[in-house]
Coordinates of C-alpha atoms and ligand atoms in Angstrom, one line a residue:
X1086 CA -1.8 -34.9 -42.0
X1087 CA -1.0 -33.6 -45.6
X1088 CA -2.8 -36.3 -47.4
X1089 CA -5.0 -34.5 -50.4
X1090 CA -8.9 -34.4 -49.6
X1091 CA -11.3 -37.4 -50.7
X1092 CA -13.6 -36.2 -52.3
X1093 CA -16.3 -38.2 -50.3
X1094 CA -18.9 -35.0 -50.7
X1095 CA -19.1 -34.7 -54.2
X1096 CA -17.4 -31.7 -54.5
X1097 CA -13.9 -31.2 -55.3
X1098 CA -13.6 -28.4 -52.4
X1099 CA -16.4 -29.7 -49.8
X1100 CA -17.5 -26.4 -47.9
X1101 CA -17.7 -27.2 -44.1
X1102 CA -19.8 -24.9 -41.3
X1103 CA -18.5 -25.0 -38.4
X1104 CA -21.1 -24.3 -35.1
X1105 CA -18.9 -22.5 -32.3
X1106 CA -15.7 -20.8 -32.0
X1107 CA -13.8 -22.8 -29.0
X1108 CA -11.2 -25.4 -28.9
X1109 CA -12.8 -28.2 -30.9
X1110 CA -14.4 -25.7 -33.4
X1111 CA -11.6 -23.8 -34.0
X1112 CA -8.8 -26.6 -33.7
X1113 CA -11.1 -29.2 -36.2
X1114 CA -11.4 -26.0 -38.1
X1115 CA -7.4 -25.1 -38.5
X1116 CA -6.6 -29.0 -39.6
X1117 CA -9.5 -29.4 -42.5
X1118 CA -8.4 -26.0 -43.5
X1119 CA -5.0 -26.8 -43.7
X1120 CA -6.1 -29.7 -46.2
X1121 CA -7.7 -27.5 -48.2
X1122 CA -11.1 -27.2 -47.3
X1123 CA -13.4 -24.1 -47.3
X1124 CA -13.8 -23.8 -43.5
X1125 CA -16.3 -21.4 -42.3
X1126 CA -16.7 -20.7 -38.1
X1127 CA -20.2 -19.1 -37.1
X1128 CA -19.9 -17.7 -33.5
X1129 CA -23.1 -16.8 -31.4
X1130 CA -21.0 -13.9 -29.5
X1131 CA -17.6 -12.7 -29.7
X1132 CA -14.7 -15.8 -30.9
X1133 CA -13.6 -17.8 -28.6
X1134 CA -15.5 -16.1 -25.2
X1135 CA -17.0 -19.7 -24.2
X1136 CA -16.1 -22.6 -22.0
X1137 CA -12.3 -22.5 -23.6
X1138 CA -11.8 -18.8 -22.7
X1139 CA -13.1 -19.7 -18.8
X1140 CA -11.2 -22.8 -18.4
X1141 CA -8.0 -23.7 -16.4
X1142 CA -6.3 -25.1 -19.3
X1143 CA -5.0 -28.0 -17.4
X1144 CA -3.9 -31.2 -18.7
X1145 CA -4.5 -33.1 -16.1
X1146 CA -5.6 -36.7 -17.5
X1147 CA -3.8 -38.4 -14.2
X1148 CA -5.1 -36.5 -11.4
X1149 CA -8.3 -36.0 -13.0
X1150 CA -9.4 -39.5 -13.3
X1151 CA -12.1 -40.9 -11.1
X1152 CA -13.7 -43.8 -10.2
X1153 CA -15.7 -44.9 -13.5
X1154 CA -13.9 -43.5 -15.7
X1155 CA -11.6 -46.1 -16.7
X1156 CA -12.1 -46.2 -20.3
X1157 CA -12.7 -42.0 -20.8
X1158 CA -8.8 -42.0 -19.4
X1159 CA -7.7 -43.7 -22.4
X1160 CA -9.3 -41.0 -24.5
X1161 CA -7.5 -38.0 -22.3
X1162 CA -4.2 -40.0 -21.9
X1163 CA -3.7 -40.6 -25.5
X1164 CA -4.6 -36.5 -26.3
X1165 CA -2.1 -35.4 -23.4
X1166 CA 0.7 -37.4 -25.5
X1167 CA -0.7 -35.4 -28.4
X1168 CA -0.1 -32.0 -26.7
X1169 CA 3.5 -31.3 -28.0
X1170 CA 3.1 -32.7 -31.5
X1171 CA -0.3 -30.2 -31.8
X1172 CA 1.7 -27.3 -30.3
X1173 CA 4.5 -28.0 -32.8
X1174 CA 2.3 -27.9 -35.7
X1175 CA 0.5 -24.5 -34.6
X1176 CA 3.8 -23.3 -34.2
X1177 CA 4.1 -23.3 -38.2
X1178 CA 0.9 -21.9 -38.7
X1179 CA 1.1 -19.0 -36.0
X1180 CA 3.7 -16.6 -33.9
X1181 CA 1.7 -16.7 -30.9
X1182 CA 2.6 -18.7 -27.8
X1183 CA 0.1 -20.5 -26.3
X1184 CA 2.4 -20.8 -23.1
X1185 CA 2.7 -24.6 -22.2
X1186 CA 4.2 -25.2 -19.0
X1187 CA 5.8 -28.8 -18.1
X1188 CA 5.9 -28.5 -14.6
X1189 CA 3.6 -31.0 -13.6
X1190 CA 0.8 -31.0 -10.7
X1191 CA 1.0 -31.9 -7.1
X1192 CA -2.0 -33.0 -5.3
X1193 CA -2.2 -32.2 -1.8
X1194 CA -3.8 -32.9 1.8
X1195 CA -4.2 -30.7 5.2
X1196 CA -5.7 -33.3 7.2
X1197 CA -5.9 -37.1 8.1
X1198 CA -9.8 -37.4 6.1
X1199 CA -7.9 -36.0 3.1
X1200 CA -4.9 -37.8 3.4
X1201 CA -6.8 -40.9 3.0
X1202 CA -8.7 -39.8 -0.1
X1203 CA -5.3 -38.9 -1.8
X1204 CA -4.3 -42.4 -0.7
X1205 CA -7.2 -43.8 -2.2
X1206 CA -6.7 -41.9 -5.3
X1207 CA -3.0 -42.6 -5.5
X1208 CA -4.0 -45.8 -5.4
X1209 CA -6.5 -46.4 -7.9
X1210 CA -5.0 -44.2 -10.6
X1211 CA -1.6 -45.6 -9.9
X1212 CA -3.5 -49.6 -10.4
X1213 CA -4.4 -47.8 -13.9
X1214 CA -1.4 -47.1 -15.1
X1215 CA -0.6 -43.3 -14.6
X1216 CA 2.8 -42.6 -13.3
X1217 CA 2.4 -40.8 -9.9
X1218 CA 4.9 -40.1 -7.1
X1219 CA 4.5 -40.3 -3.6
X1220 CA 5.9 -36.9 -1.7
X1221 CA 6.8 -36.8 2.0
X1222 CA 6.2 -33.2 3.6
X1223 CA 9.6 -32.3 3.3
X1224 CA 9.8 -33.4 -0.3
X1225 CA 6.2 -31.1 -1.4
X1226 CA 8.2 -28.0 0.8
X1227 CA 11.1 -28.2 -1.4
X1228 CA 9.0 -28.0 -4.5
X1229 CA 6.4 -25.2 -3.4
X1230 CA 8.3 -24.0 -0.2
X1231 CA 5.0 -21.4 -0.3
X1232 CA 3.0 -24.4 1.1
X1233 CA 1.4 -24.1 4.2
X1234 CA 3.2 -25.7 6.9
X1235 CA 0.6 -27.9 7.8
X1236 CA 0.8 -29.5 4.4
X1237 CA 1.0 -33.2 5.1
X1238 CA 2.5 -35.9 2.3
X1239 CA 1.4 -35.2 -1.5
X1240 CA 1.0 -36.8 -4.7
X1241 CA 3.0 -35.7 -7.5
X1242 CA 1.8 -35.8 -11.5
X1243 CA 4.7 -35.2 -13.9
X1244 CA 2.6 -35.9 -16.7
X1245 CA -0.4 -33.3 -16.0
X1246 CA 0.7 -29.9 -17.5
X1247 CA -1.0 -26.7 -18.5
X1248 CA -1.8 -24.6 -21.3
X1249 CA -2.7 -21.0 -21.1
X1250 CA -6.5 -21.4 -22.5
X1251 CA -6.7 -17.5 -23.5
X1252 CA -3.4 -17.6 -25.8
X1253 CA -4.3 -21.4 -27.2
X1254 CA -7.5 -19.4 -29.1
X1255 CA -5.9 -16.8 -29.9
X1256 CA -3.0 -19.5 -31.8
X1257 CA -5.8 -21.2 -33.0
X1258 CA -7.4 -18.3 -34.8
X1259 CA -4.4 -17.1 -36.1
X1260 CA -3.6 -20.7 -37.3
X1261 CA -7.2 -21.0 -38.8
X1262 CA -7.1 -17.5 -40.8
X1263 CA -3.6 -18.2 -41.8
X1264 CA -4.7 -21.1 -43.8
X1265 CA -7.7 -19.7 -45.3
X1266 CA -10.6 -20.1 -42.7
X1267 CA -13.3 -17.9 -42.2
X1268 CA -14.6 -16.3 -38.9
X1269 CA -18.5 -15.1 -38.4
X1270 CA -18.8 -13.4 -35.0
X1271 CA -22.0 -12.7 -33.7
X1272 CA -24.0 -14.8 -36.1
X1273 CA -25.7 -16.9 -33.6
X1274 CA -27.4 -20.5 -36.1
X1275 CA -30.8 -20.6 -35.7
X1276 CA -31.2 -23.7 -37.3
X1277 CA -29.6 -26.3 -38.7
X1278 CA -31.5 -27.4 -42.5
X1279 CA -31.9 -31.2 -43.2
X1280 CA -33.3 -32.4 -46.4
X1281 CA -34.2 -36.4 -47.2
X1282 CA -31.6 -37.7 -44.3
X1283 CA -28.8 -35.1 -45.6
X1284 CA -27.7 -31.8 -43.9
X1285 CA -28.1 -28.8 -46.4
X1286 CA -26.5 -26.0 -44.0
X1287 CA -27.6 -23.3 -41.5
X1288 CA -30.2 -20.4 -41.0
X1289 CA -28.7 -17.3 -39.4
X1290 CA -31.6 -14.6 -39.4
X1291 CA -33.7 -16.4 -41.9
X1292 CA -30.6 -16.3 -44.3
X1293 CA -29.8 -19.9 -45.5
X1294 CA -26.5 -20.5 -45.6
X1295 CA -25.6 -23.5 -48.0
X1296 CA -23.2 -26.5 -46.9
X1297 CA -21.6 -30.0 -47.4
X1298 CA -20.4 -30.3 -43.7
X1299 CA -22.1 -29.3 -40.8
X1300 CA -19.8 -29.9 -37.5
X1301 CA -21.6 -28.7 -34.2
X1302 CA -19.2 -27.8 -31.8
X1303 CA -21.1 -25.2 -29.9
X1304 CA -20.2 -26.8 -26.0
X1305 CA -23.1 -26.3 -24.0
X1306 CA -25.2 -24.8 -26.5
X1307 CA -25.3 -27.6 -28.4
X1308 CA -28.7 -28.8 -27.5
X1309 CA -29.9 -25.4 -28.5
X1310 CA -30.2 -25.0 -32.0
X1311 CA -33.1 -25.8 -34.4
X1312 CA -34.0 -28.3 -37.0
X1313 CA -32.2 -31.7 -35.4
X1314 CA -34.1 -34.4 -35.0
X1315 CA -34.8 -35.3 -31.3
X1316 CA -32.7 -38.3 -31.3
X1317 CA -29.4 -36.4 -32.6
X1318 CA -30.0 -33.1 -30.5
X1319 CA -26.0 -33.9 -28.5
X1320 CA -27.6 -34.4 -24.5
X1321 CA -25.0 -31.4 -23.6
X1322 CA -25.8 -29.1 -20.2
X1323 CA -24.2 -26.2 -18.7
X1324 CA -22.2 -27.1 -15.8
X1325 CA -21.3 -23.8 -14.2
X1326 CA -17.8 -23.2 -12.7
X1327 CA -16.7 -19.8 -10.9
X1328 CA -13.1 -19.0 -10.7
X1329 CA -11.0 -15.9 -10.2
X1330 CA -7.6 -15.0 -10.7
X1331 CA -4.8 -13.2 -8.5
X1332 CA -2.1 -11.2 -9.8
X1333 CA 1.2 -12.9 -8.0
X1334 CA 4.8 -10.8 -8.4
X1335 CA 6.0 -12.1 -12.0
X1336 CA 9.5 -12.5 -10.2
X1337 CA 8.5 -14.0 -6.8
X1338 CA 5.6 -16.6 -8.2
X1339 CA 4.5 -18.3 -5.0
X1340 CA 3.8 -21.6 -7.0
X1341 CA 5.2 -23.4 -10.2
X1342 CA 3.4 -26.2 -10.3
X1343 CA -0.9 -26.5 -10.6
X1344 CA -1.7 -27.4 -7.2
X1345 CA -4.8 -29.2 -6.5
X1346 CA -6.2 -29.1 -2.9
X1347 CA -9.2 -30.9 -1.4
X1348 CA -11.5 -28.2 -2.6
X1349 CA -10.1 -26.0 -5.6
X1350 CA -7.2 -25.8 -7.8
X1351 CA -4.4 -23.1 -8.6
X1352 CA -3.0 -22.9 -11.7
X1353 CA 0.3 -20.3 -11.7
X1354 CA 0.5 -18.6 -15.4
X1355 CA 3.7 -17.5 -16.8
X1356 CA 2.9 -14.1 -17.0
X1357 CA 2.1 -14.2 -12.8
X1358 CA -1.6 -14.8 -12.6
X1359 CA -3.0 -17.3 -10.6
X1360 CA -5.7 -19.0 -11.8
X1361 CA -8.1 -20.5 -8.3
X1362 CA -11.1 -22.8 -9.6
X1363 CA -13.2 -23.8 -9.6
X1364 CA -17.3 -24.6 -8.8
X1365 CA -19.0 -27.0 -10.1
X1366 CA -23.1 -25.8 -10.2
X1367 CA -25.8 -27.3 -11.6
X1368 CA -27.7 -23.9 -12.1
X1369 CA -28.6 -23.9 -16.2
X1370 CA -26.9 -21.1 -17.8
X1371 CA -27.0 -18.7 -14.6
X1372 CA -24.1 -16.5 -15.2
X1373 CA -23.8 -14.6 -11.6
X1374 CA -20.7 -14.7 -9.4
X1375 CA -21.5 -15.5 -5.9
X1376 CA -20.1 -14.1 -2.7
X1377 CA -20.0 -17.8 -1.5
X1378 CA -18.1 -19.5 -4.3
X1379 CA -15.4 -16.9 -4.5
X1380 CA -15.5 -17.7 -0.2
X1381 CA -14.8 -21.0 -0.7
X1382 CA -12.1 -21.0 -3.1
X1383 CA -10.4 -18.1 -1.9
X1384 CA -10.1 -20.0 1.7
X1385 CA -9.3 -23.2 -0.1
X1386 CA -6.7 -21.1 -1.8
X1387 CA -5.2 -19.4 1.3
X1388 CA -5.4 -22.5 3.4
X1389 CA -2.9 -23.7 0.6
X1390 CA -0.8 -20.4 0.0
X1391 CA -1.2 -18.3 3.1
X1392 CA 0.7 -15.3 1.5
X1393 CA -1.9 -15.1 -0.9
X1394 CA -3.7 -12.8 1.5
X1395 CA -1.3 -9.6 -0.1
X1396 CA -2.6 -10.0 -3.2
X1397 CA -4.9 -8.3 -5.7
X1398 CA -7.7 -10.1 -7.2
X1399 CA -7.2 -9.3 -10.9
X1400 CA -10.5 -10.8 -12.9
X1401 CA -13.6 -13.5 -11.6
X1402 CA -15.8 -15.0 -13.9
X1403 CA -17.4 -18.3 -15.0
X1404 CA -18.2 -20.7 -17.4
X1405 CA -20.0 -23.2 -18.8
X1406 CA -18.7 -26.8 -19.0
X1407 CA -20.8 -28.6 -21.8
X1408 CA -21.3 -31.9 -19.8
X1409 CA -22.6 -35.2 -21.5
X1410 CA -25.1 -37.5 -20.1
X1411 CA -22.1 -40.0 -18.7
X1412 CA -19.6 -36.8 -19.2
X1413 CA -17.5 -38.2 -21.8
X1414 CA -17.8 -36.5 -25.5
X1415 CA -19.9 -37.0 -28.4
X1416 CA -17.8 -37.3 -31.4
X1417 CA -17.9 -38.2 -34.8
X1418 CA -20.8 -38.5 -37.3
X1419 CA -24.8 -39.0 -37.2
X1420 CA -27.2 -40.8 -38.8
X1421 CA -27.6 -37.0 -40.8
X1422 CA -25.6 -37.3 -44.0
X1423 CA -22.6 -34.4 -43.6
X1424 CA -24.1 -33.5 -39.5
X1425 CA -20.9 -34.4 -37.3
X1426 CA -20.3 -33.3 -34.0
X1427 CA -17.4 -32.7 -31.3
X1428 CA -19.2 -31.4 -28.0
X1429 CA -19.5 -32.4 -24.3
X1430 CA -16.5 -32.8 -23.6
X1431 CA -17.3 -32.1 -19.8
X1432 CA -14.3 -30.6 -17.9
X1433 CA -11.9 -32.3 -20.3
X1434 CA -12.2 -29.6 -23.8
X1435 CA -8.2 -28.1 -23.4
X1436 CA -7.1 -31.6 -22.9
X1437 CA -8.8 -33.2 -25.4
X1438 CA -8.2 -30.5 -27.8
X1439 CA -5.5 -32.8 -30.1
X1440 CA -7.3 -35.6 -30.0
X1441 CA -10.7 -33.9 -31.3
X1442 CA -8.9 -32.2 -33.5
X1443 CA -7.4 -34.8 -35.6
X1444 CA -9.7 -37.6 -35.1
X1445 CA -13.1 -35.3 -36.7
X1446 CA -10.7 -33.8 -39.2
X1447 CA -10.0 -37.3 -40.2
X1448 CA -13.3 -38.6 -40.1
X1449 CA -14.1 -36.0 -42.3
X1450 CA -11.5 -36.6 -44.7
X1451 CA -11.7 -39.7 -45.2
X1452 CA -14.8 -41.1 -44.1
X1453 CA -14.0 -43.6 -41.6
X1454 CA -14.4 -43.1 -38.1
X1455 CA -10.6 -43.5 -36.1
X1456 CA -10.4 -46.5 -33.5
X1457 CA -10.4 -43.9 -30.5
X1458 CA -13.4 -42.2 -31.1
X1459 CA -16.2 -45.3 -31.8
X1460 CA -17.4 -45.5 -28.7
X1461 CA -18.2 -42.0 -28.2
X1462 CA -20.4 -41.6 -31.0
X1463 CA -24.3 -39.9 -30.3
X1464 CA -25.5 -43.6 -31.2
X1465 CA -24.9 -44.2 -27.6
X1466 CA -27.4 -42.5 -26.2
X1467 CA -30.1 -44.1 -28.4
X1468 CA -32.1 -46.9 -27.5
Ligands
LIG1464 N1 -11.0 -29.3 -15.7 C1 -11.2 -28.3 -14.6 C2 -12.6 -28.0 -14.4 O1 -13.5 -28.4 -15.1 O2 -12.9 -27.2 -13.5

């Protein structure tokens, strides 16, 4: 997009706020920036230390579709075709790699009980359209030849990649300084000022801070700021997720591909970590990491990579998925003149990162609300 700004503000160089320095912040940040807007990011803590730093950064719209969410995988399958065309256009604006990896995922099974769940799976989002592969034993051996033995037959995704999560923001920040943006860290918004239907700007210790655009992107603090009015505070939650990482030989990976088993997923990073995740808690912003979580996925890992055992674990830690009433996102504008928001994108934010991206910066520039993004607009949640 290179198309001059409208000037549907009334301002010949609208000033836009930006709540929260992760994917959709920072990305939707980079774009309107780029067309020449005055782009400032307010971060509660340090940039970019939410739900984007903790995730997995896979980009996994086949494997990760479920029952029910037919219509969401239209949303993520139309982002993962935007993945190289995004990284191509951060490459222009930054010199840092955010490390895709084209390898593709394999979904596996130990055991009859989950052999018939990847059956079922394979089936239903095969009937939908994503292209999947059916693997015999020997076939997922030559791939992974890591595998446990007793690996049975296996699905393979060639369209579900990976991104590493931690370099993406660290591209995106470079990108957004580089064309002009503006990072606050650890101005946390107190509130967000509304006068006669029309958003005004933010208060960061009592300080107002004057703008034209307002775009909360704060994940799953999104519900927690001031001055909304009950009907357009975004329904976002924490949804907790504990991971940890192991530090494999950078010449002897034991996987290539993100491997999902029955009860975790290991994502191998170029530089030889391997990402194991994750849990999925209902437990408000609790930020403890249990002896039982890192149990289970550290069996569910070895189970899947016995050699595993030899090797040190390098980092744990968890996040907070900001997770939607029906888990899809909230995008686009609100019945508040200039109050817009990308949030809840569930455990979708990496892959949808393109999509958000472009479709709010375009809303913003022009003023209509893009064809992909009108059914997830807040107005759904109000009766
Ligand atoms: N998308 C992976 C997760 O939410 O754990």
């Amino acid at each position: 997009m290179k198309t001059k700004p409208k000037n549907i503000y009334n301002r010949s160089s609208p000033r836009v706020t930006v709540i929260g320095s992760g994917v959709c912040g920072l990305g939707i940040g980079w774009r309107l920036s780029e067309l020449g807007y005055k782009v400032d990011v307010f971060e509660a803590e340090e940039v970019g230390k939410g739900a984007t730093w903790a995730a997995a950064g896979m980009l996994a719209a086949g494997v990760e579709c479920e029952p029910g969410e037919e219509k969401l995988l239209e949303l993520t399958t139309k982002s993962q075709k935007m993945w190289p065309n995004f990284l191509k256009d951060l490459a222009k604006s930054t010199d840092i790699n955010p490390h895709y990896k084209d390898e593709g995922t394999l979904v596996i099974a130990f055991n009859n009980d989950e052999l018939s769940k990847l059956k079922f799976n394979y089936k239903f989002q095969s009937g939908l359209g994503i292209d999947l592969e059916w693997l015999d034993k020997e076939e997922v051996r030559n791939m992974e030849p890591h595998l446990n033995t007793k690996t049975l037959d296996a699905v393979f995704s060639k369209n579900d990649h990976q991104v590493d999560n931690r370099f993406l923001l660290l591209a995106l920040m470079d990108a957004f300084k580089n064309s002009g943006g503006k990072i606050h860290e650890k101005h946390r918004v107190e509130s967000i000022k509304i006068e006669k239907g029309r958003v005004k700007g933010i208060v960061i210790d009592s300080v107002f801070h004057e703008a034209d655009i307002v775009l909360l992107a704060a994940g799953a603090h999104s519900s927690t700021i001031d001055g909304l009015p009950s009907n357009i505070i975004p329904p976002v939650r924490p949804v907790k997720g504990q991971m940890l990482a192991l530090q494999m030989d950078i010449n002897r990976p034991l996987a290539k591909h993100v491997i999902w088993t029955p009860n975790s997923y290991l994502v191998p990073r170029d530089d030889g970590r391997l990402i194991i995740g994750a849990t999925v808690e209902e437990r408000g912003f609790n930020s403890e990491i249990t002896a039982g979580a890192l149990y289970s996925l550290l069996e569910s890992a070895w189970r899947t990579l016995p050699t595993i055992e030899e090797l040190p674990i390098v980092e744990t830690w968890c996040g907070f998925r900001p997770t939607s009433r029906d888990d899809a996102p909230i995008l686009g504008p609100t019945e508040i003149e200039g109050l817009v928001l990308a949030t809840g994108h569930h455990r979708n934010g990496i892959l949808l990162a393109p999509l958000t991206a472009d479709t709010i910066s375009e809303y913003i520039l022009t003023g209509n609300i893009p064809s992909e993004i009108e059914d997830y607009g807040i107005d759904r949640f109000i009766n």
